[in-house]
mmCIF file of C-alpha atoms in Angstrom:
data_model
loop_
_atom_site.group_PDB
_atom_site.id
_atom_site.type_symbol
_atom_site.label_atom_id
_atom_site.label_comp_id
_atom_site.label_asym_id
_atom_site.label_seq_id
_atom_site.Cartn_x
_atom_site.Cartn_y
_atom_site.Cartn_z
ATOM 1 C CA MET A 1 -57.858 -45.152 -14.459
ATOM 2 C CA ARG A 2 -55.993 -43.582 -16.863
ATOM 3 C CA ARG A 3 -53.616 -45.928 -19.010
ATOM 4 C CA ARG A 4 -50.183 -44.631 -18.946
ATOM 5 C CA ILE A 5 -47.861 -45.122 -21.959
ATOM 6 C CA ILE A 6 -43.987 -44.255 -21.631
ATOM 7 C CA TRP A 7 -42.125 -43.240 -24.624
ATOM 8 C CA VAL A 8 -38.553 -43.619 -24.724
ATOM 9 C CA ARG A 9 -36.453 -41.876 -27.308
ATOM 10 C CA PRO A 10 -32.268 -41.463 -27.764
ATOM 11 C CA ARG A 11 -30.577 -39.060 -26.028
ATOM 12 C CA LYS A 12 -29.920 -37.154 -30.048
ATOM 13 C CA GLU A 13 -28.561 -33.769 -30.443
ATOM 14 C CA LYS A 14 -31.906 -31.827 -29.327
ATOM 15 C CA ASN A 15 -30.704 -28.605 -30.852
ATOM 16 C CA ILE A 16 -30.257 -29.249 -34.354
ATOM 17 C CA SER A 17 -33.640 -30.306 -35.833
ATOM 18 C CA ILE A 18 -36.942 -30.915 -34.306
ATOM 19 C CA ASP A 19 -36.485 -34.709 -33.336
ATOM 20 C CA ARG A 20 -38.884 -37.475 -33.394
ATOM 21 C CA GLY A 21 -39.972 -37.054 -29.849
ATOM 22 C CA ARG A 22 -42.590 -34.284 -31.389
ATOM 23 C CA ILE A 23 -44.604 -37.313 -31.965
ATOM 24 C CA ALA A 24 -44.924 -38.130 -28.363
ATOM 25 C CA GLU A 25 -45.229 -34.841 -27.208
ATOM 26 C CA LYS A 26 -48.556 -34.444 -29.898
ATOM 27 C CA LEU A 27 -49.760 -37.392 -28.094
ATOM 28 C CA GLU A 28 -48.803 -36.319 -24.536
ATOM 29 C CA GLU A 29 -51.102 -33.198 -25.331
ATOM 30 C CA ARG A 30 -54.072 -35.121 -26.824
ATOM 31 C CA GLY A 31 -54.148 -37.560 -23.814
ATOM 32 C CA LYS A 32 -54.550 -34.462 -21.679
ATOM 33 C CA LEU A 33 -57.822 -33.970 -23.575
ATOM 34 C CA GLU A 34 -61.238 -35.839 -21.806
ATOM 35 C CA GLU A 35 -62.588 -36.100 -25.481
ATOM 36 C CA ARG A 36 -59.233 -38.180 -26.838
ATOM 37 C CA GLY A 37 -59.637 -41.041 -24.378
ATOM 38 C CA ASN A 38 -58.111 -42.373 -21.222
ATOM 39 C CA TYR A 39 -54.386 -42.146 -21.988
ATOM 40 C CA GLU A 40 -51.641 -40.285 -20.663
ATOM 41 C CA VAL A 41 -48.118 -40.145 -22.217
ATOM 42 C CA VAL A 42 -44.678 -39.694 -20.217
ATOM 43 C CA VAL A 43 -41.932 -39.132 -22.410
ATOM 44 C CA LYS A 44 -38.328 -40.179 -21.519
ATOM 45 C CA THR A 45 -34.769 -39.385 -23.228
ATOM 46 C CA GLY A 46 -32.327 -41.746 -22.812
ATOM 47 C CA ILE A 47 -31.961 -44.885 -20.483
ATOM 48 C CA ASP A 48 -30.815 -43.892 -16.736
ATOM 49 C CA PHE A 49 -31.395 -45.164 -13.467
ATOM 50 C CA GLY A 50 -34.880 -43.363 -12.967
ATOM 51 C CA LEU A 51 -36.014 -45.191 -16.297
ATOM 52 C CA LEU A 52 -34.841 -48.555 -15.304
ATOM 53 C CA LYS A 53 -36.823 -48.111 -12.141
ATOM 54 C CA LEU A 54 -39.955 -47.162 -13.864
ATOM 55 C CA LEU A 55 -39.616 -49.860 -16.406
ATOM 56 C CA LEU A 56 -38.810 -52.824 -13.678
ATOM 57 C CA PHE A 57 -41.030 -51.540 -11.084
ATOM 58 C CA GLY A 58 -43.131 -48.503 -12.073
ATOM 59 C CA ARG A 59 -46.820 -48.152 -13.037
ATOM 60 C CA TYR A 60 -47.591 -48.092 -16.631
ATOM 61 C CA ASP A 61 -49.322 -50.199 -19.429
ATOM 62 C CA CYS A 62 -47.533 -49.512 -22.772
ATOM 63 C CA LEU A 63 -44.167 -48.534 -23.991
ATOM 64 C CA VAL A 64 -43.258 -47.035 -27.314
ATOM 65 C CA GLY A 65 -39.278 -47.016 -28.076
ATOM 66 C CA THR A 66 -37.473 -45.236 -30.716
ATOM 67 C CA THR A 67 -34.420 -46.606 -32.480
ATOM 68 C CA ARG A 68 -31.608 -48.288 -30.724
ATOM 69 C CA ILE A 69 -32.345 -47.305 -26.781
ATOM 70 C CA GLY A 70 -35.974 -47.695 -27.402
ATOM 71 C CA ALA A 71 -35.491 -51.520 -28.275
ATOM 72 C CA VAL A 72 -33.562 -52.057 -25.136
ATOM 73 C CA ALA A 73 -36.508 -50.614 -22.985
ATOM 74 C CA GLY A 74 -38.841 -52.474 -24.878
ATOM 75 C CA LEU A 75 -37.664 -55.524 -24.194
ATOM 76 C CA LEU A 76 -37.115 -54.640 -20.287
ATOM 77 C CA ALA A 77 -40.774 -53.544 -20.719
ATOM 78 C CA LYS A 78 -41.867 -57.202 -22.498
ATOM 79 C CA MET A 79 -40.279 -58.542 -19.008
ATOM 80 C CA ARG A 80 -43.268 -57.759 -17.233
ATOM 81 C CA ALA A 81 -45.501 -58.671 -20.053
ATOM 82 C CA LYS A 82 -46.317 -54.890 -21.037
ATOM 83 C CA LYS A 83 -47.972 -54.077 -24.580
ATOM 84 C CA VAL A 84 -44.569 -52.779 -26.488
ATOM 85 C CA PHE A 85 -44.486 -50.764 -29.564
ATOM 86 C CA ILE A 86 -40.946 -50.264 -31.763
ATOM 87 C CA ASP A 87 -40.690 -46.864 -33.675
ATOM 88 C CA HIS A 88 -37.848 -47.774 -36.017
ATOM 89 C CA VAL A 89 -36.647 -44.921 -37.843
ATOM 90 C CA ASP A 90 -33.142 -45.122 -38.676
ATOM 91 C CA PRO A 91 -31.245 -48.164 -40.704
ATOM 92 C CA ILE A 92 -28.860 -50.365 -39.081
ATOM 93 C CA GLU A 93 -26.266 -49.261 -41.821
ATOM 94 C CA GLN A 94 -26.395 -46.044 -40.987
ATOM 95 C CA PHE A 95 -25.377 -47.041 -37.253
ATOM 96 C CA ARG A 96 -22.795 -49.333 -38.625
ATOM 97 C CA VAL A 97 -21.132 -46.576 -40.658
ATOM 98 C CA THR A 98 -20.831 -44.145 -37.905
ATOM 99 C CA ASP A 99 -20.268 -46.453 -35.130
ATOM 100 C CA GLY A 100 -18.539 -49.628 -36.782
ATOM 101 C CA ARG A 101 -19.550 -53.322 -37.421
ATOM 102 C CA PHE A 102 -18.905 -54.586 -34.391
ATOM 103 C CA LYS A 103 -21.396 -52.304 -32.340
ATOM 104 C CA ALA A 104 -23.906 -52.588 -35.031
ATOM 105 C CA ARG A 105 -23.884 -56.303 -34.887
ATOM 106 C CA VAL A 106 -24.867 -56.164 -30.973
ATOM 107 C CA VAL A 107 -27.452 -53.380 -31.778
ATOM 108 C CA GLU A 108 -28.787 -55.355 -34.604
ATOM 109 C CA GLY A 109 -29.248 -58.395 -32.414
ATOM 110 C CA VAL A 110 -31.215 -56.397 -29.904
ATOM 111 C CA GLU A 111 -33.688 -54.734 -32.309
ATOM 112 C CA ASN A 112 -34.241 -58.116 -33.856
ATOM 113 C CA LEU A 113 -35.406 -59.689 -30.206
ATOM 114 C CA ALA A 114 -37.405 -56.312 -29.590
ATOM 115 C CA PHE A 115 -39.149 -56.721 -33.213
ATOM 116 C CA ARG A 116 -39.841 -60.109 -32.539
ATOM 117 C CA PHE A 117 -41.285 -59.640 -29.110
ATOM 118 C CA SER A 118 -43.144 -56.275 -29.398
ATOM 119 C CA ASP A 119 -46.649 -56.127 -30.587
ATOM 120 C CA ALA A 120 -46.053 -53.977 -33.435
ATOM 121 C CA VAL A 121 -43.388 -52.183 -35.117
ATOM 122 C CA PHE A 122 -43.555 -48.660 -36.872
ATOM 123 C CA ILE A 123 -41.322 -48.307 -39.837
ATOM 124 C CA THR A 124 -40.442 -45.298 -41.654
ATOM 125 C CA ASN A 125 -36.934 -46.332 -43.809
ATOM 126 C CA GLU A 126 -37.410 -48.644 -46.608
ATOM 127 C CA GLU A 127 -33.897 -50.367 -45.937
ATOM 128 C CA ASP A 128 -34.875 -52.247 -43.025
ATOM 129 C CA LYS A 129 -38.240 -53.381 -44.255
ATOM 130 C CA LEU A 130 -37.506 -56.829 -45.029
ATOM 131 C CA ARG A 131 -35.442 -57.585 -41.691
ATOM 132 C CA VAL A 132 -38.545 -55.949 -39.464
ATOM 133 C CA SER A 133 -41.164 -58.123 -41.430
ATOM 134 C CA LYS A 134 -39.693 -61.352 -40.930
ATOM 135 C CA ARG A 135 -39.741 -60.919 -37.125
ATOM 136 C CA ALA A 136 -42.686 -58.494 -36.200
ATOM 137 C CA LYS A 137 -46.275 -59.773 -35.526
ATOM 138 C CA LYS A 138 -47.173 -56.746 -36.882
ATOM 139 C CA MET A 139 -45.709 -54.142 -39.262
ATOM 140 C CA ILE A 140 -46.889 -50.645 -39.680
ATOM 141 C CA VAL A 141 -45.353 -48.284 -42.440
ATOM 142 C CA SER A 142 -45.188 -44.711 -40.752
ATOM 143 C CA ARG A 143 -43.359 -41.434 -42.191
ATOM 144 C CA LEU A 144 -40.897 -39.059 -40.684
ATOM 145 C CA GLY A 145 -42.670 -36.192 -39.095
ATOM 146 C CA ILE A 146 -41.705 -32.362 -39.331
ATOM 147 C CA ASP A 147 -43.389 -29.119 -38.056
ATOM 148 C CA TYR A 148 -45.099 -28.315 -41.330
ATOM 149 C CA LYS A 149 -46.306 -24.831 -40.593
ATOM 150 C CA SER A 150 -43.380 -23.773 -38.818
ATOM 151 C CA PHE A 151 -41.322 -24.391 -41.838
ATOM 152 C CA ALA A 152 -44.144 -23.311 -44.607
ATOM 153 C CA ASN A 153 -45.306 -20.222 -42.695
ATOM 154 C CA THR A 154 -42.337 -18.761 -40.569
ATOM 155 C CA SER A 155 -42.866 -16.650 -37.962
ATOM 156 C CA LYS A 156 -42.135 -13.087 -37.591
ATOM 157 C CA ASN A 157 -40.478 -14.267 -33.892
ATOM 158 C CA ALA A 158 -38.335 -16.967 -35.595
ATOM 159 C CA ILE A 159 -37.475 -14.221 -38.728
ATOM 160 C CA GLU A 160 -36.018 -11.879 -36.005
ATOM 161 C CA LYS A 161 -34.238 -14.490 -34.070
ATOM 162 C CA ALA A 162 -32.510 -15.716 -37.135
ATOM 163 C CA GLU A 163 -31.886 -12.150 -38.763
ATOM 164 C CA SER A 164 -30.278 -10.993 -35.212
ATOM 165 C CA LEU A 165 -28.214 -14.242 -35.010
ATOM 166 C CA LEU A 166 -26.737 -13.791 -38.554
ATOM 167 C CA LYS A 167 -26.046 -10.116 -37.886
ATOM 168 C CA SER A 168 -24.348 -10.967 -34.889
ATOM 169 C CA LYS A 169 -22.032 -13.301 -36.855
ATOM 170 C CA ASP A 170 -21.279 -10.430 -39.382
ATOM 171 C CA ILE A 171 -22.941 -12.182 -41.907
ATOM 172 C CA ASN A 172 -24.999 -10.254 -44.702
ATOM 173 C CA ILE A 173 -28.576 -11.839 -45.186
ATOM 174 C CA ARG A 174 -28.588 -10.485 -48.855
ATOM 175 C CA ASP A 175 -25.831 -12.484 -49.946
ATOM 176 C CA LYS A 176 -26.074 -15.509 -51.544
ATOM 177 C CA ILE A 177 -26.663 -18.636 -48.912
ATOM 178 C CA VAL A 178 -26.219 -22.157 -48.815
ATOM 179 C CA THR A 179 -27.481 -23.832 -45.709
ATOM 180 C CA TYR A 180 -26.865 -27.327 -43.926
ATOM 181 C CA THR A 181 -28.520 -28.155 -40.771
ATOM 182 C CA GLY A 182 -28.031 -31.170 -38.906
ATOM 183 C CA GLY A 183 -25.596 -33.441 -37.712
ATOM 184 C CA PHE A 184 -21.454 -33.530 -38.336
ATOM 185 C CA GLU A 185 -20.696 -36.827 -39.173
ATOM 186 C CA ASP A 186 -18.776 -38.532 -41.838
ATOM 187 C CA ILE A 187 -21.868 -40.147 -43.292
ATOM 188 C CA TYR A 188 -23.026 -36.600 -44.167
ATOM 189 C CA HIS A 189 -19.661 -36.033 -46.381
ATOM 190 C CA LEU A 190 -19.486 -32.232 -45.340
ATOM 191 C CA ASP A 191 -16.055 -32.018 -46.037
ATOM 192 C CA LYS A 192 -17.040 -32.343 -49.862
ATOM 193 C CA LEU A 193 -19.679 -29.123 -49.198
ATOM 194 C CA VAL A 194 -16.954 -27.592 -47.411
ATOM 195 C CA LEU A 195 -14.611 -27.734 -50.053
ATOM 196 C CA ALA A 196 -16.875 -27.176 -53.079
ATOM 197 C CA MET A 197 -17.051 -23.398 -51.379
ATOM 198 C CA LYS A 198 -13.775 -23.029 -52.507
ATOM 199 C CA LEU A 199 -15.542 -22.439 -56.113
ATOM 200 C CA LEU A 200 -18.168 -20.634 -54.581
ATOM 201 C CA LYS A 201 -16.139 -17.415 -53.848
ATOM 202 C CA ASP A 202 -19.310 -15.347 -53.899
ATOM 203 C CA TRP A 203 -21.878 -17.508 -51.911
ATOM 204 C CA LEU A 204 -21.679 -17.942 -47.986
ATOM 205 C CA LEU A 205 -21.755 -21.312 -46.442
ATOM 206 C CA LEU A 206 -23.739 -21.640 -43.236
ATOM 207 C CA LEU A 207 -23.331 -25.022 -41.289
ATOM 208 C CA ALA A 208 -26.113 -25.262 -38.393
ATOM 209 C CA GLY A 209 -25.576 -28.225 -35.814
ATOM 210 C CA SER A 210 -22.287 -30.115 -34.043
ATOM 211 C CA GLY A 211 -20.834 -33.498 -34.294
ATOM 212 C CA SER A 212 -17.634 -35.423 -34.163
ATOM 213 C CA ALA A 213 -16.464 -34.323 -37.656
ATOM 214 C CA GLU A 214 -16.611 -30.800 -36.943
ATOM 215 C CA ASP A 215 -12.598 -30.478 -36.025
ATOM 216 C CA LYS A 216 -12.255 -32.063 -39.103
ATOM 217 C CA LEU A 217 -14.174 -29.541 -40.766
ATOM 218 C CA ARG A 218 -12.688 -26.689 -39.001
ATOM 219 C CA GLU A 219 -9.111 -27.782 -40.169
ATOM 220 C CA ILE A 220 -10.411 -27.796 -43.721
ATOM 221 C CA VAL A 221 -11.945 -24.655 -43.475
ATOM 222 C CA GLN A 222 -8.398 -22.914 -42.110
ATOM 223 C CA LYS A 223 -6.024 -24.828 -44.388
ATOM 224 C CA GLU A 224 -8.114 -23.561 -47.429
ATOM 225 C CA GLY A 225 -8.491 -20.398 -46.217
ATOM 226 C CA LEU A 226 -12.102 -20.195 -46.443
ATOM 227 C CA LYS A 227 -13.455 -16.873 -45.498
ATOM 228 C CA ASN A 228 -17.064 -18.155 -46.732
ATOM 229 C CA VAL A 229 -17.813 -20.777 -44.527
ATOM 230 C CA HIS A 230 -19.450 -20.243 -41.055
ATOM 231 C CA PHE A 231 -20.420 -22.300 -38.198
ATOM 232 C CA LEU A 232 -23.338 -21.551 -36.360
ATOM 233 C CA GLY A 233 -23.220 -23.966 -33.705
ATOM 234 C CA SER A 234 -26.402 -26.423 -32.451
ATOM 235 C CA LEU A 235 -29.065 -23.869 -32.611
ATOM 236 C CA ASN A 236 -32.407 -24.236 -31.059
ATOM 237 C CA HIS A 237 -34.906 -25.694 -33.802
ATOM 238 C CA ASN A 238 -37.143 -22.573 -33.535
ATOM 239 C CA PHE A 239 -34.358 -20.666 -35.312
ATOM 240 C CA ILE A 240 -34.071 -23.220 -38.059
ATOM 241 C CA PRO A 241 -37.243 -22.089 -40.093
ATOM 242 C CA GLY A 242 -36.003 -18.451 -39.996
ATOM 243 C CA ILE A 243 -32.311 -19.380 -40.696
ATOM 244 C CA LEU A 244 -34.021 -21.553 -44.164
ATOM 245 C CA LEU A 245 -35.999 -18.418 -44.965
ATOM 246 C CA PHE A 246 -32.699 -16.450 -45.649
ATOM 247 C CA SER A 247 -31.244 -19.504 -47.841
ATOM 248 C CA ASN A 248 -30.817 -19.721 -51.508
ATOM 249 C CA VAL A 249 -30.195 -23.132 -51.500
ATOM 250 C CA CYS A 250 -30.153 -25.850 -48.883
ATOM 251 C CA VAL A 251 -27.975 -28.562 -49.143
ATOM 252 C CA THR A 252 -27.505 -32.796 -47.520
ATOM 253 C CA LEU A 253 -25.156 -34.738 -49.106
ATOM 254 C CA CYS A 254 -26.237 -37.744 -47.014
ATOM 255 C CA GLU A 255 -26.776 -40.893 -49.312
ATOM 256 C CA THR A 256 -29.828 -42.110 -47.357
ATOM 257 C CA PRO A 257 -33.162 -41.628 -48.990
ATOM 258 C CA ARG A 258 -35.547 -40.548 -46.355
ATOM 259 C CA GLN A 259 -34.137 -37.359 -44.558
ATOM 260 C CA GLN A 260 -36.073 -35.507 -42.121
ATOM 261 C CA LYS A 261 -33.923 -32.442 -43.078
ATOM 262 C CA ILE A 262 -35.083 -32.546 -46.760
ATOM 263 C CA LEU A 263 -38.740 -32.420 -45.737
ATOM 264 C CA GLU A 264 -37.807 -29.507 -43.793
ATOM 265 C CA TYR A 265 -35.859 -27.646 -46.555
ATOM 266 C CA ALA A 266 -39.386 -28.662 -48.972
ATOM 267 C CA ALA A 267 -41.408 -27.042 -46.475
ATOM 268 C CA SER A 268 -39.542 -23.827 -46.228
ATOM 269 C CA ARG A 269 -39.624 -23.963 -50.205
ATOM 270 C CA THR A 270 -35.871 -23.269 -50.394
ATOM 271 C CA PRO A 271 -34.092 -25.328 -53.627
ATOM 272 C CA ILE A 272 -32.441 -28.601 -52.460
ATOM 273 C CA VAL A 273 -29.339 -30.192 -53.860
ATOM 274 C CA ALA A 274 -29.077 -33.702 -52.488
ATOM 275 C CA PRO A 275 -27.306 -36.884 -54.183
ATOM 276 C CA LYS A 276 -28.438 -38.850 -57.185
ATOM 277 C CA LYS A 277 -29.800 -41.601 -54.360
ATOM 278 C CA VAL A 278 -32.084 -39.575 -52.983
ATOM 279 C CA LYS A 279 -33.480 -38.219 -55.995
ATOM 280 C CA LYS A 280 -35.204 -41.903 -56.592
ATOM 281 C CA MET A 281 -37.230 -40.836 -53.493
ATOM 282 C CA PHE A 282 -37.443 -37.152 -54.114
ATOM 283 C CA PRO A 283 -37.784 -36.199 -57.474
ATOM 284 C CA ARG A 284 -37.739 -32.323 -57.090
ATOM 285 C CA VAL A 285 -34.137 -31.938 -55.714
ATOM 286 C CA GLN A 286 -31.120 -31.021 -57.717
ATOM 287 C CA ALA A 287 -29.060 -34.180 -58.121
ATOM 288 C CA THR A 288 -25.437 -34.454 -57.695
ATOM 289 C CA ASP A 289 -22.440 -36.481 -57.519
ATOM 290 C CA LEU A 290 -20.412 -35.988 -54.356
ATOM 291 C CA GLU A 291 -17.133 -34.394 -56.242
ATOM 292 C CA PRO A 292 -16.915 -30.727 -54.739
ATOM 293 C CA GLY A 293 -16.824 -29.570 -58.290
ATOM 294 C CA GLU A 294 -20.212 -31.204 -59.150
ATOM 295 C CA VAL A 295 -21.347 -29.884 -55.797
ATOM 296 C CA ALA A 296 -20.602 -26.570 -56.278
ATOM 297 C CA SER A 297 -21.873 -26.589 -59.858
ATOM 298 C CA ASN A 298 -25.297 -28.035 -58.816
ATOM 299 C CA ILE A 299 -25.738 -25.626 -56.028
ATOM 300 C CA LYS A 300 -25.544 -22.850 -59.247
ATOM 301 C CA LYS A 301 -28.055 -24.682 -61.230
ATOM 302 C CA ALA A 302 -30.339 -25.231 -57.889
ATOM 303 C CA VAL A 303 -31.318 -21.310 -57.816
ATOM 304 C CA LYS A 304 -32.778 -21.605 -61.288
ATOM 305 C CA VAL A 305 -35.073 -24.630 -59.978
ATOM 306 C CA PRO A 306 -38.802 -23.432 -61.220
ATOM 307 C CA ASP A 307 -40.921 -22.059 -58.395
ATOM 308 C CA SER A 308 -43.524 -24.504 -59.810
ATOM 309 C CA TRP A 309 -41.315 -27.517 -58.536
ATOM 310 C CA LEU A 310 -40.980 -25.519 -55.337
ATOM 311 C CA ALA A 311 -44.753 -25.157 -54.732
ATOM 312 C CA GLU A 312 -45.385 -28.768 -55.326
ATOM 313 C CA PHE A 313 -42.686 -30.358 -53.373
ATOM 314 C CA GLN A 314 -43.758 -27.869 -50.371
ATOM 315 C CA ALA A 315 -47.137 -29.159 -50.627
ATOM 316 C CA GLU A 316 -46.105 -32.646 -50.953
ATOM 317 C CA THR A 317 -44.868 -32.362 -47.281
ATOM 318 C CA GLN A 318 -47.932 -31.758 -45.863
ATOM 319 C CA LYS A 319 -48.397 -35.156 -44.971
ATOM 320 C CA TYR A 320 -45.477 -35.398 -42.914
ATOM 321 C CA ASP A 321 -46.743 -32.825 -40.418
ATOM 322 C CA TYR A 322 -46.381 -34.316 -36.924
ATOM 323 C CA GLU A 323 -50.103 -34.141 -36.254
ATOM 324 C CA LYS A 324 -51.030 -36.405 -39.252
ATOM 325 C CA VAL A 325 -48.423 -38.768 -38.112
ATOM 326 C CA ALA A 326 -49.586 -38.778 -34.751
ATOM 327 C CA ASP A 327 -53.065 -39.907 -35.615
ATOM 328 C CA LEU A 328 -51.512 -43.019 -36.825
ATOM 329 C CA TYR A 329 -49.745 -43.706 -33.778
ATOM 330 C CA GLU A 330 -52.799 -42.802 -31.744
ATOM 331 C CA PHE A 331 -55.125 -44.932 -33.722
ATOM 332 C CA VAL A 332 -52.954 -47.990 -33.631
ATOM 333 C CA ILE A 333 -52.102 -48.018 -30.008
ATOM 334 C CA LYS A 334 -55.462 -47.317 -28.858
ATOM 335 C CA ASP A 335 -56.665 -50.089 -30.751
ATOM 336 C CA LEU A 336 -54.183 -52.623 -29.274
ATOM 337 C CA LEU A 337 -54.516 -50.942 -25.690
ATOM 338 C CA LEU A 338 -57.471 -49.580 -24.996
#
C-alpha cells in the first residue's frame, strides 16, 4: 500500500503570490509517478472539521505542517504516533508584530512543542534557528521557493493578461512604474511607499495585494490627492510575472531579510529597492531608509543599477526554484518514512 503524506498549510491569501503550498504540489505530482516511489501527498489548507477528523481517525503515515497551523496539526498527528515534519517558514517575531505579544506567546509555545516532538524541522529563516536547534531532533536548513521559469521567462499569456488588466485600469504601460506585490500589513511600511509618491510625480505606483492596512493606505492617497497610486487588488499569481515585466522598479520595505517577493522580483530581472537590513542578505538591492524622501530617492537610483547586477541576481535565484526545493523535502521524507 502506498504511504500517505498529509501536508497542512496556513489559509493565507492565495492570490497575492505563489505560496509555500507549491512545494507540496510538486511532491503531490511526483507521488503519482511510479518511478518516484510509493507515496501520495494530500494538500490541506487551514484546519477545519474535515481535517481534524482525518488527523485523528483517518489513514495517513506522515504529516508535514507549515508554519503556525502546521504546528498544531503536527501535535495532533503525534498523538497517533505518526511521522511529523514541521516546515517552519515565518519567524515568530513577525507574528508578534502583526498579532500582538499575547497571541505570539501562545503560538510560540505550541510551535516549541511541535519542534520538540517532530521527527525533523525544515527551517528557512535565520531568526529562529537557535530556537529550533535547541528543541528539534533534526533541523534541516531549507529555502524559500519561487516558480523561477514563470518570472525569468514570462509567458505570452501572462504578458497579455497583465497588459489587459492594466489597460482596464487606465494605466499606461509606457509610464515609469514602481510595483509592490504582497500583503498590506503594518510590518510592510507601505504608508512610507505611498507617501514617497508625492515626490515621484512622473511615476506610477502599482499595489497588488490586500490586507488590514488597505483602508489606511487609501485614506493617505485620498488625503494627499495622489493620482499616481493604483490599487490592483488581490491578483491570481499567474498575473504577477506579467505585472513585473511592465515594472521599472519593485519595492519592499519589510525589514525581514528573507522574502519570497524579493526572489520573484530578482527572477524577473527588475531593479529592487529594499531596506538596509535586507541588503546584508541580498547585496544587489538598492538599499534605503524607511523615510519617504529616501525611498523616493532610491527608486530613482534603482533604475540606474547595472544590467550585469540584474543578470547576476536573476541567476542566483535559480536555486530557489520549487523543483529544486522539493528535491530536499522528497529526499528527507522518503529517507525517514519509506
